[in-house]
PDB file of C-alpha atoms and ligand atoms in Angstrom:
ATOM      1  CA  UNK A 254      57.601  91.111 -61.891  1.00  0.00           C
ATOM      2  CA  UNK A 255      57.324  88.193 -59.585  1.00  0.00           C
ATOM      3  CA  UNK A 256      57.539  84.779 -61.460  1.00  0.00           C
ATOM      4  CA  UNK A 257      54.203  83.601 -60.075  1.00  0.00           C
ATOM      5  CA  UNK A 258      50.816  85.480 -59.571  1.00  0.00           C
ATOM      6  CA  UNK A 259      50.317  84.892 -55.918  1.00  0.00           C
ATOM      7  CA  UNK A 260      46.683  85.688 -55.438  1.00  0.00           C
ATOM      8  CA  UNK A 261      45.117  82.903 -57.618  1.00  0.00           C
ATOM      9  CA  UNK A 262      47.598  80.434 -56.101  1.00  0.00           C
ATOM     10  CA  UNK A 263      46.759  81.453 -52.520  1.00  0.00           C
ATOM     11  CA  UNK A 264      43.062  81.008 -53.406  1.00  0.00           C
ATOM     12  CA  UNK A 265      43.655  77.381 -54.087  1.00  0.00           C
ATOM     13  CA  UNK A 266      45.507  76.769 -50.854  1.00  0.00           C
ATOM     14  CA  UNK A 267      44.754  76.769 -47.163  1.00  0.00           C
ATOM     15  CA  UNK A 268      45.646  79.808 -45.093  1.00  0.00           C
ATOM     16  CA  UNK A 269      49.114  78.473 -43.958  1.00  0.00           C
ATOM     17  CA  UNK A 270      50.003  76.053 -46.700  1.00  0.00           C
ATOM     18  CA  UNK A 271      52.623  73.363 -46.094  1.00  0.00           C
ATOM     19  CA  UNK A 272      55.192  72.822 -48.774  1.00  0.00           C
ATOM     20  CA  UNK A 273      58.315  70.702 -48.620  1.00  0.00           C
ATOM     21  CA  UNK A 274      62.042  70.703 -49.325  1.00  0.00           C
ATOM     22  CA  UNK A 275      62.840  67.027 -49.960  1.00  0.00           C
ATOM     23  CA  UNK A 276      66.329  66.252 -51.057  1.00  0.00           C
ATOM     24  CA  UNK A 277      67.851  62.815 -51.401  1.00  0.00           C
ATOM     25  CA  UNK A 278      71.112  62.263 -49.596  1.00  0.00           C
ATOM     26  CA  UNK A 279      72.722  60.581 -52.585  1.00  0.00           C
ATOM     27  CA  UNK A 280      75.482  63.155 -52.864  1.00  0.00           C
ATOM     28  CA  UNK A 281      76.479  66.579 -51.629  1.00  0.00           C
ATOM     29  CA  UNK A 282      74.191  69.579 -51.956  1.00  0.00           C
ATOM     30  CA  UNK A 283      74.729  71.631 -55.198  1.00  0.00           C
ATOM     31  CA  UNK A 284      73.289  74.847 -56.729  1.00  0.00           C
ATOM     32  CA  UNK A 285      70.361  72.888 -58.251  1.00  0.00           C
ATOM     33  CA  UNK A 286      69.105  71.950 -54.760  1.00  0.00           C
ATOM     34  CA  UNK A 287      69.576  75.568 -53.583  1.00  0.00           C
ATOM     35  CA  UNK A 288      67.618  76.840 -56.568  1.00  0.00           C
ATOM     36  CA  UNK A 289      64.776  74.501 -55.481  1.00  0.00           C
ATOM     37  CA  UNK A 290      65.185  75.795 -51.885  1.00  0.00           C
ATOM     38  CA  UNK A 291      64.890  79.333 -53.096  1.00  0.00           C
ATOM     39  CA  UNK A 292      61.554  78.551 -54.697  1.00  0.00           C
ATOM     40  CA  UNK A 293      60.359  76.490 -51.687  1.00  0.00           C
ATOM     41  CA  UNK A 294      61.318  78.930 -48.930  1.00  0.00           C
ATOM     42  CA  UNK A 295      60.541  82.015 -51.013  1.00  0.00           C
ATOM     43  CA  UNK A 296      57.038  80.825 -52.017  1.00  0.00           C
ATOM     44  CA  UNK A 297      56.273  79.478 -48.521  1.00  0.00           C
ATOM     45  CA  UNK A 298      57.216  82.776 -46.966  1.00  0.00           C
ATOM     46  CA  UNK A 299      55.442  84.843 -49.564  1.00  0.00           C
ATOM     47  CA  UNK A 300      52.224  82.780 -48.999  1.00  0.00           C
ATOM     48  CA  UNK A 301      52.462  82.879 -45.289  1.00  0.00           C
ATOM     49  CA  UNK A 302      53.067  79.140 -45.337  1.00  0.00           C
ATOM     50  CA  UNK A 303      55.430  76.535 -43.848  1.00  0.00           C
ATOM     51  CA  UNK A 304      58.286  74.436 -45.056  1.00  0.00           C
ATOM     52  CA  UNK A 305      58.750  70.732 -44.165  1.00  0.00           C
ATOM     53  CA  UNK A 306      62.167  69.166 -44.475  1.00  0.00           C
ATOM     54  CA  UNK A 307      61.890  65.547 -45.626  1.00  0.00           C
ATOM     55  CA  UNK A 308      64.843  63.351 -46.380  1.00  0.00           C
ATOM     56  CA  UNK A 309      64.114  61.060 -49.360  1.00  0.00           C
ATOM     57  CA  UNK A 310      66.518  58.170 -48.727  1.00  0.00           C
ATOM     58  CA  UNK A 311      64.322  55.481 -50.247  1.00  0.00           C
ATOM     59  CA  UNK A 312      67.255  54.299 -52.368  1.00  0.00           C
ATOM     60  CA  UNK A 313      69.400  52.457 -49.838  1.00  0.00           C
ATOM     61  CA  UNK A 314      72.067  51.699 -52.422  1.00  0.00           C
ATOM     62  CA  UNK A 315      72.887  55.278 -53.121  1.00  0.00           C
ATOM     63  CA  UNK A 316      72.189  57.126 -49.878  1.00  0.00           C
ATOM     64  CA  UNK A 317      74.919  57.623 -47.258  1.00  0.00           C
ATOM     65  CA  UNK A 318      74.738  58.981 -43.625  1.00  0.00           C
ATOM     66  CA  UNK A 319      77.693  61.229 -44.550  1.00  0.00           C
ATOM     67  CA  UNK A 320      75.708  62.807 -47.311  1.00  0.00           C
ATOM     68  CA  UNK A 321      72.730  63.334 -44.916  1.00  0.00           C
ATOM     69  CA  UNK A 322      74.891  65.065 -42.278  1.00  0.00           C
ATOM     70  CA  UNK A 323      76.638  67.248 -44.858  1.00  0.00           C
ATOM     71  CA  UNK A 324      73.210  68.247 -46.264  1.00  0.00           C
ATOM     72  CA  UNK A 325      72.015  69.192 -42.922  1.00  0.00           C
ATOM     73  CA  UNK A 326      75.295  71.184 -42.205  1.00  0.00           C
ATOM     74  CA  UNK A 327      74.790  72.983 -45.553  1.00  0.00           C
ATOM     75  CA  UNK A 328      71.180  73.946 -44.741  1.00  0.00           C
ATOM     76  CA  UNK A 329      72.152  75.310 -41.435  1.00  0.00           C
ATOM     77  CA  UNK A 330      74.988  77.267 -43.099  1.00  0.00           C
ATOM     78  CA  UNK A 331      72.654  78.701 -45.737  1.00  0.00           C
ATOM     79  CA  UNK A 332      70.260  79.917 -43.012  1.00  0.00           C
ATOM     80  CA  UNK A 333      67.339  77.878 -44.455  1.00  0.00           C
ATOM     81  CA  UNK A 334      65.215  76.836 -41.421  1.00  0.00           C
ATOM     82  CA  UNK A 335      62.442  74.360 -41.879  1.00  0.00           C
ATOM     83  CA  UNK A 336      59.150  74.865 -39.894  1.00  0.00           C
ATOM     84  CA  UNK A 337      58.426  71.164 -39.684  1.00  0.00           C
ATOM     85  CA  UNK A 338      61.272  68.443 -39.593  1.00  0.00           C
ATOM     86  CA  UNK A 339      63.955  70.331 -37.690  1.00  0.00           C
ATOM     87  CA  UNK A 340      67.564  69.796 -38.587  1.00  0.00           C
ATOM     88  CA  UNK A 341      68.471  68.997 -34.949  1.00  0.00           C
ATOM     89  CA  UNK A 342      65.712  66.292 -34.880  1.00  0.00           C
ATOM     90  CA  UNK A 343      67.125  64.602 -37.846  1.00  0.00           C
ATOM     91  CA  UNK A 344      70.626  64.702 -36.256  1.00  0.00           C
ATOM     92  CA  UNK A 345      69.151  63.122 -32.964  1.00  0.00           C
ATOM     93  CA  UNK A 346      67.804  59.981 -34.589  1.00  0.00           C
ATOM     94  CA  UNK A 347      64.754  58.410 -36.255  1.00  0.00           C
ATOM     95  CA  UNK A 348      62.354  60.839 -37.704  1.00  0.00           C
ATOM     96  CA  UNK A 349      58.821  60.763 -39.190  1.00  0.00           C
ATOM     97  CA  UNK A 350      60.146  62.818 -42.024  1.00  0.00           C
ATOM     98  CA  UNK A 351      62.994  60.416 -43.135  1.00  0.00           C
ATOM     99  CA  UNK A 352      61.904  57.801 -45.657  1.00  0.00           C
ATOM    100  CA  UNK A 353      64.182  55.036 -44.290  1.00  0.00           C
ATOM    101  CA  UNK A 354      62.315  55.294 -40.962  1.00  0.00           C
ATOM    102  CA  UNK A 355      58.931  54.946 -42.568  1.00  0.00           C
ATOM    103  CA  UNK A 356      58.764  51.325 -43.583  1.00  0.00           C
ATOM    104  CA  UNK A 357      55.581  50.665 -41.571  1.00  0.00           C
ATOM    105  CA  UNK A 358      53.908  53.661 -43.195  1.00  0.00           C
ATOM    106  CA  UNK A 359      54.703  52.352 -46.594  1.00  0.00           C
ATOM    107  CA  UNK A 360      53.503  48.827 -45.696  1.00  0.00           C
ATOM    108  CA  UNK A 361      50.218  50.241 -44.618  1.00  0.00           C
ATOM    109  CA  UNK A 362      49.795  52.361 -47.833  1.00  0.00           C
ATOM    110  CA  UNK A 363      50.697  49.229 -49.801  1.00  0.00           C
ATOM    111  CA  UNK A 364      48.143  47.134 -47.989  1.00  0.00           C
ATOM    112  CA  UNK A 365      45.460  49.719 -48.870  1.00  0.00           C
ATOM    113  CA  UNK A 366      46.254  49.188 -52.654  1.00  0.00           C
ATOM    114  CA  UNK A 367      46.631  45.406 -52.225  1.00  0.00           C
ATOM    115  CA  UNK A 368      43.293  45.028 -50.476  1.00  0.00           C
ATOM    116  CA  UNK A 369      41.671  46.556 -53.645  1.00  0.00           C
ATOM    117  CA  UNK A 370      43.323  43.950 -55.912  1.00  0.00           C
ATOM    118  CA  UNK A 371      45.578  46.629 -57.449  1.00  0.00           C
ATOM    119  CA  UNK A 372      49.038  45.193 -56.819  1.00  0.00           C
ATOM    120  CA  UNK A 373      50.812  42.415 -58.521  1.00  0.00           C
ATOM    121  CA  UNK A 374      54.322  40.865 -58.285  1.00  0.00           C
ATOM    122  CA  UNK A 375      56.720  41.307 -61.181  1.00  0.00           C
ATOM    123  CA  UNK A 376      59.956  39.574 -61.879  1.00  0.00           C
ATOM    124  CA  UNK A 377      60.982  41.357 -64.974  1.00  0.00           C
ATOM    125  CA  UNK A 378      64.665  42.210 -65.195  1.00  0.00           C
ATOM    126  CA  UNK A 379      65.829  45.349 -66.931  1.00  0.00           C
ATOM    127  CA  UNK A 380      66.653  43.101 -69.846  1.00  0.00           C
ATOM    128  CA  UNK A 381      63.055  41.803 -70.051  1.00  0.00           C
ATOM    129  CA  UNK A 382      61.725  45.323 -69.924  1.00  0.00           C
ATOM    130  CA  UNK A 383      64.110  46.422 -72.675  1.00  0.00           C
ATOM    131  CA  UNK A 384      63.263  43.455 -74.814  1.00  0.00           C
ATOM    132  CA  UNK A 385      59.551  44.064 -74.498  1.00  0.00           C
ATOM    133  CA  UNK A 386      60.158  47.651 -75.555  1.00  0.00           C
ATOM    134  CA  UNK A 387      62.116  46.752 -78.707  1.00  0.00           C
ATOM    135  CA  UNK A 388      65.474  47.274 -76.869  1.00  0.00           C
ATOM    136  CA  UNK A 389      64.807  51.025 -76.355  1.00  0.00           C
ATOM    137  CA  UNK A 390      64.691  51.335 -72.610  1.00  0.00           C
ATOM    138  CA  UNK A 391      64.872  54.320 -70.241  1.00  0.00           C
ATOM    139  CA  UNK A 392      63.020  55.411 -67.170  1.00  0.00           C
ATOM    140  CA  UNK A 393      60.089  56.482 -69.248  1.00  0.00           C
ATOM    141  CA  UNK A 394      59.678  53.252 -71.239  1.00  0.00           C
ATOM    142  CA  UNK A 395      56.136  52.003 -70.368  1.00  0.00           C
ATOM    143  CA  UNK A 396      55.916  48.690 -68.660  1.00  0.00           C
ATOM    144  CA  UNK A 397      54.760  45.939 -70.979  1.00  0.00           C
ATOM    145  CA  UNK A 398      52.212  44.366 -68.558  1.00  0.00           C
ATOM    146  CA  UNK A 399      54.085  41.038 -68.800  1.00  0.00           C
ATOM    147  CA  UNK A 400      53.469  39.921 -65.168  1.00  0.00           C
ATOM    148  CA  UNK A 401      49.871  41.434 -64.874  1.00  0.00           C
ATOM    149  CA  UNK A 402      48.161  38.083 -65.178  1.00  0.00           C
ATOM    150  CA  UNK A 403      50.951  35.707 -64.133  1.00  0.00           C
ATOM    151  CA  UNK A 404      49.777  35.687 -60.421  1.00  0.00           C
ATOM    152  CA  UNK A 405      53.362  35.538 -59.186  1.00  0.00           C
ATOM    153  CA  UNK A 406      53.690  35.326 -55.302  1.00  0.00           C
ATOM    154  CA  UNK A 407      55.447  38.318 -53.919  1.00  0.00           C
ATOM    155  CA  UNK A 408      59.043  37.522 -52.653  1.00  0.00           C
ATOM    156  CA  UNK A 409      62.638  38.050 -53.004  1.00  0.00           C
ATOM    157  CA  UNK A 410      63.740  39.163 -56.420  1.00  0.00           C
ATOM    158  CA  UNK A 411      60.279  40.271 -57.213  1.00  0.00           C
ATOM    159  CA  UNK A 412      59.026  43.849 -57.493  1.00  0.00           C
ATOM    160  CA  UNK A 413      55.449  45.104 -56.876  1.00  0.00           C
ATOM    161  CA  UNK A 414      53.553  46.983 -59.430  1.00  0.00           C
ATOM    162  CA  UNK A 415      50.244  49.006 -59.303  1.00  0.00           C
ATOM    163  CA  UNK A 416      47.763  48.148 -62.048  1.00  0.00           C
ATOM    164  CA  UNK A 417      47.048  51.310 -63.906  1.00  0.00           C
ATOM    165  CA  UNK A 418      43.932  51.631 -66.079  1.00  0.00           C
ATOM    166  CA  UNK A 419      43.862  53.913 -69.021  1.00  0.00           C
ATOM    167  CA  UNK A 420      42.681  57.424 -68.200  1.00  0.00           C
ATOM    168  CA  UNK A 421      43.672  61.088 -68.384  1.00  0.00           C
ATOM    169  CA  UNK A 422      44.880  63.029 -65.305  1.00  0.00           C
ATOM    170  CA  UNK A 423      44.431  66.766 -65.459  1.00  0.00           C
ATOM    171  CA  UNK A 424      46.009  69.366 -63.223  1.00  0.00           C
ATOM    172  CA  UNK A 425      46.632  73.032 -63.273  1.00  0.00           C
ATOM    173  CA  UNK A 426      50.309  73.738 -62.658  1.00  0.00           C
ATOM    174  CA  UNK A 427      50.816  76.952 -60.714  1.00  0.00           C
ATOM    175  CA  UNK A 428      53.391  78.113 -63.148  1.00  0.00           C
ATOM    176  CA  UNK A 429      52.919  76.092 -66.395  1.00  0.00           C
ATOM    177  CA  UNK A 430      49.111  76.115 -66.482  1.00  0.00           C
ATOM    178  CA  UNK A 431      46.760  73.327 -67.427  1.00  0.00           C
ATOM    179  CA  UNK A 432      48.175  69.948 -68.247  1.00  0.00           C
ATOM    180  CA  UNK A 433      46.939  66.576 -69.312  1.00  0.00           C
ATOM    181  CA  UNK A 434      48.771  63.260 -68.897  1.00  0.00           C
ATOM    182  CA  UNK A 435      47.952  59.600 -69.472  1.00  0.00           C
ATOM    183  CA  UNK A 436      49.864  57.613 -66.849  1.00  0.00           C
ATOM    184  CA  UNK A 437      49.043  54.208 -68.214  1.00  0.00           C
ATOM    185  CA  UNK A 438      50.459  55.132 -71.661  1.00  0.00           C
ATOM    186  CA  UNK A 439      53.391  57.100 -70.167  1.00  0.00           C
ATOM    187  CA  UNK A 440      54.759  54.505 -67.757  1.00  0.00           C
ATOM    188  CA  UNK A 441      52.450  51.565 -67.594  1.00  0.00           C
ATOM    189  CA  UNK A 442      51.765  49.651 -64.292  1.00  0.00           C
ATOM    190  CA  UNK A 443      53.740  51.709 -61.791  1.00  0.00           C
ATOM    191  CA  UNK A 444      56.516  50.068 -59.783  1.00  0.00           C
ATOM    192  CA  UNK A 445      55.855  50.497 -56.062  1.00  0.00           C
ATOM    193  CA  UNK A 446      58.719  48.373 -54.700  1.00  0.00           C
ATOM    194  CA  UNK A 447      61.728  47.224 -56.771  1.00  0.00           C
ATOM    195  CA  UNK A 448      63.282  43.785 -57.070  1.00  0.00           C
ATOM    196  CA  UNK A 449      65.615  44.574 -54.132  1.00  0.00           C
ATOM    197  CA  UNK A 450      62.741  45.395 -51.861  1.00  0.00           C
ATOM    198  CA  UNK A 451      63.235  49.145 -51.917  1.00  0.00           C
ATOM    199  CA  UNK A 452      60.222  51.432 -52.144  1.00  0.00           C
ATOM    200  CA  UNK A 453      60.311  53.606 -55.331  1.00  0.00           C
ATOM    201  CA  UNK A 454      60.504  57.339 -55.582  1.00  0.00           C
ATOM    202  CA  UNK A 455      57.018  57.506 -57.043  1.00  0.00           C
ATOM    203  CA  UNK A 456      55.430  55.407 -54.314  1.00  0.00           C
ATOM    204  CA  UNK A 457      57.312  56.871 -51.289  1.00  0.00           C
ATOM    205  CA  UNK A 458      56.875  60.445 -52.401  1.00  0.00           C
ATOM    206  CA  UNK A 459      53.026  60.160 -52.890  1.00  0.00           C
ATOM    207  CA  UNK A 460      52.621  58.254 -49.673  1.00  0.00           C
ATOM    208  CA  UNK A 461      54.711  60.888 -47.869  1.00  0.00           C
ATOM    209  CA  UNK A 462      52.897  63.962 -49.348  1.00  0.00           C
ATOM    210  CA  UNK A 463      49.712  62.298 -48.074  1.00  0.00           C
ATOM    211  CA  UNK A 464      50.717  61.351 -44.598  1.00  0.00           C
ATOM    212  CA  UNK A 465      52.578  64.671 -44.117  1.00  0.00           C
ATOM    213  CA  UNK A 466      49.535  66.615 -45.384  1.00  0.00           C
ATOM    214  CA  UNK A 467      51.618  68.627 -47.945  1.00  0.00           C
ATOM    215  CA  UNK A 468      49.423  71.247 -49.726  1.00  0.00           C
ATOM    216  CA  UNK A 469      51.934  72.563 -52.264  1.00  0.00           C
ATOM    217  CA  UNK A 470      54.578  70.608 -54.156  1.00  0.00           C
ATOM    218  CA  UNK A 471      57.384  72.848 -55.539  1.00  0.00           C
ATOM    219  CA  UNK A 472      59.906  71.132 -57.632  1.00  0.00           C
ATOM    220  CA  UNK A 473      61.963  71.168 -60.797  1.00  0.00           C
ATOM    221  CA  UNK A 474      60.422  70.770 -64.260  1.00  0.00           C
ATOM    222  CA  UNK A 475      62.135  67.489 -64.809  1.00  0.00           C
ATOM    223  CA  UNK A 476      59.376  65.984 -62.662  1.00  0.00           C
ATOM    224  CA  UNK A 477      56.441  67.433 -64.412  1.00  0.00           C
ATOM    225  CA  UNK A 478      55.747  64.205 -66.272  1.00  0.00           C
ATOM    226  CA  UNK A 479      55.462  62.258 -63.028  1.00  0.00           C
ATOM    227  CA  UNK A 480      52.584  64.417 -61.845  1.00  0.00           C
ATOM    228  CA  UNK A 481      49.731  62.582 -63.400  1.00  0.00           C
ATOM    229  CA  UNK A 482      50.699  59.178 -62.080  1.00  0.00           C
ATOM    230  CA  UNK A 483      51.253  60.750 -58.574  1.00  0.00           C
ATOM    231  CA  UNK A 484      47.764  62.320 -58.629  1.00  0.00           C
ATOM    232  CA  UNK A 485      46.286  58.941 -59.625  1.00  0.00           C
ATOM    233  CA  UNK A 486      48.301  57.098 -56.940  1.00  0.00           C
ATOM    234  CA  UNK A 487      47.402  59.618 -54.266  1.00  0.00           C
ATOM    235  CA  UNK A 488      43.703  59.215 -55.056  1.00  0.00           C
ATOM    236  CA  UNK A 489      44.032  55.399 -54.910  1.00  0.00           C
ATOM    237  CA  UNK A 490      45.701  55.812 -51.443  1.00  0.00           C
ATOM    238  CA  UNK A 491      42.658  57.832 -50.273  1.00  0.00           C
ATOM    239  CA  UNK A 492      43.709  61.408 -50.898  1.00  0.00           C
ATOM    240  CA  UNK A 493      40.641  63.493 -51.499  1.00  0.00           C
ATOM    241  CA  UNK A 494      42.268  66.914 -52.181  1.00  0.00           C
ATOM    242  CA  UNK A 495      45.417  66.706 -54.314  1.00  0.00           C
ATOM    243  CA  UNK A 496      48.311  68.954 -53.632  1.00  0.00           C
ATOM    244  CA  UNK A 497      48.880  71.970 -55.966  1.00  0.00           C
ATOM    245  CA  UNK A 498      52.008  71.471 -58.034  1.00  0.00           C
ATOM    246  CA  UNK A 499      54.397  74.107 -59.137  1.00  0.00           C
ATOM    247  CA  UNK A 500      57.339  73.092 -61.460  1.00  0.00           C
ATOM    248  CA  UNK A 501      60.055  75.665 -61.685  1.00  0.00           C
ATOM    249  CA  UNK A 502      62.984  75.952 -64.249  1.00  0.00           C
ATOM    250  CA  UNK A 503      66.007  73.858 -63.736  1.00  0.00           C
ATOM    251  CA  UNK A 504      69.408  75.510 -63.689  1.00  0.00           C
ATOM    252  CA  UNK A 505      71.648  74.586 -66.509  1.00  0.00           C
ATOM    253  CA  UNK A 506      75.258  74.863 -67.440  1.00  0.00           C
ATOM    254  CA  UNK A 507      76.265  77.249 -70.185  1.00  0.00           C
ATOM    255  CA  UNK A 508      76.152  74.366 -72.644  1.00  0.00           C
ATOM    256  CA  UNK A 509      72.507  73.688 -71.772  1.00  0.00           C
ATOM    257  CA  UNK A 510      72.924  70.363 -69.981  1.00  0.00           C
ATOM    258  CA  UNK A 511      71.290  69.800 -66.574  1.00  0.00           C
ATOM    259  CA  UNK A 512      73.460  70.071 -63.509  1.00  0.00           C
ATOM    260  CA  UNK A 513      74.256  66.762 -61.696  1.00  0.00           C
ATOM    261  CA  UNK A 514      75.551  66.021 -58.318  1.00  0.00           C
ATOM    262  CA  UNK A 515      78.801  65.051 -59.931  1.00  0.00           C
ATOM    263  CA  UNK A 516      79.389  68.565 -61.107  1.00  0.00           C
ATOM    264  CA  UNK A 517      82.100  69.557 -58.601  1.00  0.00           C
ATOM    265  CA  UNK A 518      82.075  73.331 -59.431  1.00  0.00           C
ATOM    266  CA  UNK A 519      78.584  73.778 -58.279  1.00  0.00           C
ATOM    267  CA  UNK A 520      78.765  71.883 -55.001  1.00  0.00           C
ATOM    268  CA  UNK A 521      77.944  73.885 -51.936  1.00  0.00           C
ATOM    269  CA  UNK A 522      80.997  72.391 -50.143  1.00  0.00           C
ATOM    270  CA  UNK A 523      83.196  73.564 -52.801  1.00  0.00           C
ATOM    271  CA  UNK A 524      81.665  77.027 -52.898  1.00  0.00           C
ATOM    272  CA  UNK A 525      82.054  77.253 -49.067  1.00  0.00           C
ATOM    273  CA  UNK A 526      85.644  76.128 -49.211  1.00  0.00           C
ATOM    274  CA  UNK A 527      86.296  78.767 -51.852  1.00  0.00           C
ATOM    275  CA  UNK A 528      85.035  81.523 -49.455  1.00  0.00           C
ATOM    276  CA  UNK A 529      81.559  82.055 -50.849  1.00  0.00           C
ATOM    277  CA  UNK A 530      79.077  83.560 -48.273  1.00  0.00           C
ATOM    278  CA  UNK A 531      75.510  82.131 -47.770  1.00  0.00           C
ATOM    279  CA  UNK A 532      73.884  85.241 -49.377  1.00  0.00           C
ATOM    280  CA  UNK A 533      76.271  84.858 -52.351  1.00  0.00           C
ATOM    281  CA  UNK A 534      75.210  81.227 -52.930  1.00  0.00           C
ATOM    282  CA  UNK A 535      71.490  82.049 -52.479  1.00  0.00           C
ATOM    283  CA  UNK A 536      71.794  84.937 -54.920  1.00  0.00           C
ATOM    284  CA  UNK A 537      73.584  82.923 -57.482  1.00  0.00           C
ATOM    285  CA  UNK A 538      71.041  80.170 -57.275  1.00  0.00           C
ATOM    286  CA  UNK A 539      68.184  82.638 -57.524  1.00  0.00           C
ATOM    287  CA  UNK A 540      69.754  84.068 -60.700  1.00  0.00           C
ATOM    288  CA  UNK A 541      70.225  80.699 -62.264  1.00  0.00           C
ATOM    289  CA  UNK A 542      66.697  79.683 -61.706  1.00  0.00           C
ATOM    290  CA  UNK A 543      65.341  82.945 -63.170  1.00  0.00           C
ATOM    291  CA  UNK A 544      63.800  84.736 -60.174  1.00  0.00           C
ATOM    292  CA  UNK A 545      66.485  87.390 -59.901  1.00  0.00           C
ATOM    293  CA  UNK A 546      67.992  89.462 -62.704  1.00  0.00           C
ATOM    294  CA  UNK A 547      71.496  89.230 -61.381  1.00  0.00           C
ATOM    295  CA  UNK A 548      73.582  87.021 -58.986  1.00  0.00           C
ATOM    296  CA  UNK A 549      73.491  89.836 -56.286  1.00  0.00           C
ATOM    297  CA  UNK A 550      73.712  88.442 -52.801  1.00  0.00           C
ATOM    298  CA  UNK A 551      70.397  87.493 -51.152  1.00  0.00           C
ATOM    299  CA  UNK A 552      69.701  86.998 -47.489  1.00  0.00           C
ATOM    300  CA  UNK A 553      67.490  84.092 -46.466  1.00  0.00           C
ATOM    301  CA  UNK A 554      65.057  86.546 -44.899  1.00  0.00           C
ATOM    302  CA  UNK A 555      64.580  88.317 -48.396  1.00  0.00           C
ATOM    303  CA  UNK A 556      63.624  85.149 -50.284  1.00  0.00           C
ATOM    304  CA  UNK A 557      59.856  86.063 -50.024  1.00  0.00           C
ATOM    305  CA  UNK A 558      60.504  89.429 -51.864  1.00  0.00           C
ATOM    306  CA  UNK A 559      61.470  87.546 -55.006  1.00  0.00           C
ATOM    307  CA  UNK A 560      57.934  86.149 -55.010  1.00  0.00           C
ATOM    308  CA  UNK A 561      56.049  89.294 -54.391  1.00  0.00           C
ATOM    309  CA  UNK A 562      56.006  88.778 -50.513  1.00  0.00           C
ATOM    310  CA  UNK A 563      57.530  90.925 -47.874  1.00  0.00           C
TER     311      UNK A 563
HETATM  312 ZN1   ZN B  56      57.017  41.966 -64.982  1.00  0.00          ZN
END
């Protein structure tokens, strides 16, 4: 049984839908990335669609050119070929599909929001945010609204936030079914640019999915809670037809914890060095993300079969 019923999904998409593989070069590729790639390439091929490769290096502090070139090498080695955003073009220089080359695009998107009076400057430190939240603070702590009416001028040391009104966002996840989320209650006014002047993941990814005309977003379940705020932001940026979202299972260690980039034993470089073949790595990733019953080797050309394609 394929993990997704293709026909109803295809009915929600254009004839040759565009999806994307969008890793961040903040470390080396690991099995978690390959599991996502199995879903992205497999679904794209099963649907007769296309894969865009986008490099999400919005976090200048954590991204490294060495990680980017290693990532491109590993994709080549695995035989995963994008239809848009060729590996060779990334190696050659600036690209419309690399976030650090897209400053002007983000400035334009920001101006669209600012012109509607939706953006304000915020000088809250992590400590301010924690204090406002009763010292319980993580990425999902809602913003207190402290700077909403302070009329701070934008500038160094100040972030930019999007004013979010209360409301419910509804979407029909291609795997998880109908969902409802309340972004203003979940996260509060959304950070678009941080205090260091870096575009945030939430802002960059929505601006990118719009400018790249991505129809289908296939990503791990850890991002499902971000979907409502991204739908809302996309609409405010002028998107009329939202992408379809598909959130797939994350792969986990035997103890149940999420894999991280620091997990040396699941790094593609390490597996390559230990003599693993590309089909062995793809097969193992497909098994760990639940789309194959065993870790049997899998050729890149056979990914569509996992999803009911040919
Ligand atoms: Zn603030």
